């Protein structure tokens, strides 16, 4: 009578052991039993190519803002960056054009194509910034413009019927031009960067660096870095957004050595040693814009376009825009307010 349960116990014990006994020889046998070609290439690496094709078809947006006093060569530098006449003052100075009484915002869009890749570039100029006797709060129209672009994007995003691709007018990068005084930053520079470093990626640039000797340039760069640190101003690339050790190492080098980039811009070509180069002619020779021994323009271009352009866009979307969006939705109990137009439309629909 007791045999049944004992047998069933043994069976249970056996059944527990059986799979283990079977599993051991399976591991070496698997490659022999299955066709080797199935264990070979899957094609995951083509995902990158698929993404590249999609991006090539749609193209992409990049919006760059230039801020600084007039006469610091902002337009020339942007033209030099993208090797085309993309800035507001691509032609010579217009005598009738007076310095604006207040800060204006002028956005000019272009489509640049290189190697089959289309980029919709928007250059946002801020004529009138820092040109008045009283420059108090002259950063306000700029901050307002940046936030308006976030608001525009947010409104599109919370629509019930959303566009497949929301037009991106958000400012991805702000080049802030520092006057090459060789002394220290002006209160206006500090004020601007303090207010705007929280809402946009600021890249400080020392303009017209050819007006300083090499020693003055090195000293001025160190002084600017120190002042920004003392005032708690975070410029791009911000330390807290470094994703991994490789990023941190690369960005630390940029933060501690290159920033702020001391640059010279020029859209004129000269012949130097049988080669055509972009440069500025002086009585003692030609300053070659793309020669690292002469200025750091090539470093700035590589940084903005060749290594960090996509990251500038991502930080704008994931950090600055997210901060704006979270604050906006919190203040408003979850949704942006209906605009006057939508309220009127709503009433007329009723």
Short mmCIF file of C-alpha atoms in Angstrom, two decimals, residues 71-73 180 206-214 216-217 262-266 279-289 294-296:
data_model
loop_
_atom_site.label_atom_id
_atom_site.label_comp_id
_atom_site.label_asym_id
_atom_site.label_seq_id
_atom_site.Cartn_x
_atom_site.Cartn_y
_atom_site.Cartn_z
CA UNK A 71 31.05 95.74 -34.73
CA UNK A 72 32.30 92.44 -33.24
CA UNK A 73 32.03 90.57 -36.56
CA UNK A 180 38.41 91.56 -26.83
CA UNK A 206 36.05 86.10 -27.89
CA UNK A 207 35.55 88.13 -31.06
CA UNK A 208 38.27 89.73 -33.20
CA UNK A 209 40.99 87.83 -31.34
CA UNK A 210 43.61 89.21 -33.76
CA UNK A 211 43.54 92.48 -31.79
CA UNK A 212 45.35 90.74 -28.89
CA UNK A 213 48.82 89.27 -28.61
CA UNK A 214 49.09 85.53 -27.90
CA UNK A 216 47.02 88.61 -23.84
CA UNK A 217 44.69 86.10 -25.49
CA UNK A 262 39.15 83.16 -29.42
CA UNK A 263 38.18 83.59 -33.06
CA UNK A 264 38.67 85.66 -36.18
CA UNK A 265 36.06 85.58 -38.94
CA UNK A 266 36.52 86.41 -42.60
CA UNK A 279 41.82 85.28 -44.06
CA UNK A 280 42.21 88.89 -42.96
CA UNK A 281 44.89 91.07 -44.49
CA UNK A 282 47.02 93.16 -42.12
CA UNK A 283 50.10 95.29 -42.82
CA UNK A 284 52.30 92.50 -41.42
CA UNK A 285 50.73 89.54 -43.19
CA UNK A 286 47.57 87.49 -43.57
CA UNK A 287 45.74 86.01 -40.60
CA UNK A 288 44.50 82.62 -41.78
CA UNK A 289 41.09 81.97 -40.24
CA UNK A 294 46.54 81.97 -35.92
CA UNK A 295 43.14 81.57 -34.20
CA UNK A 296 40.69 79.03 -32.81
#
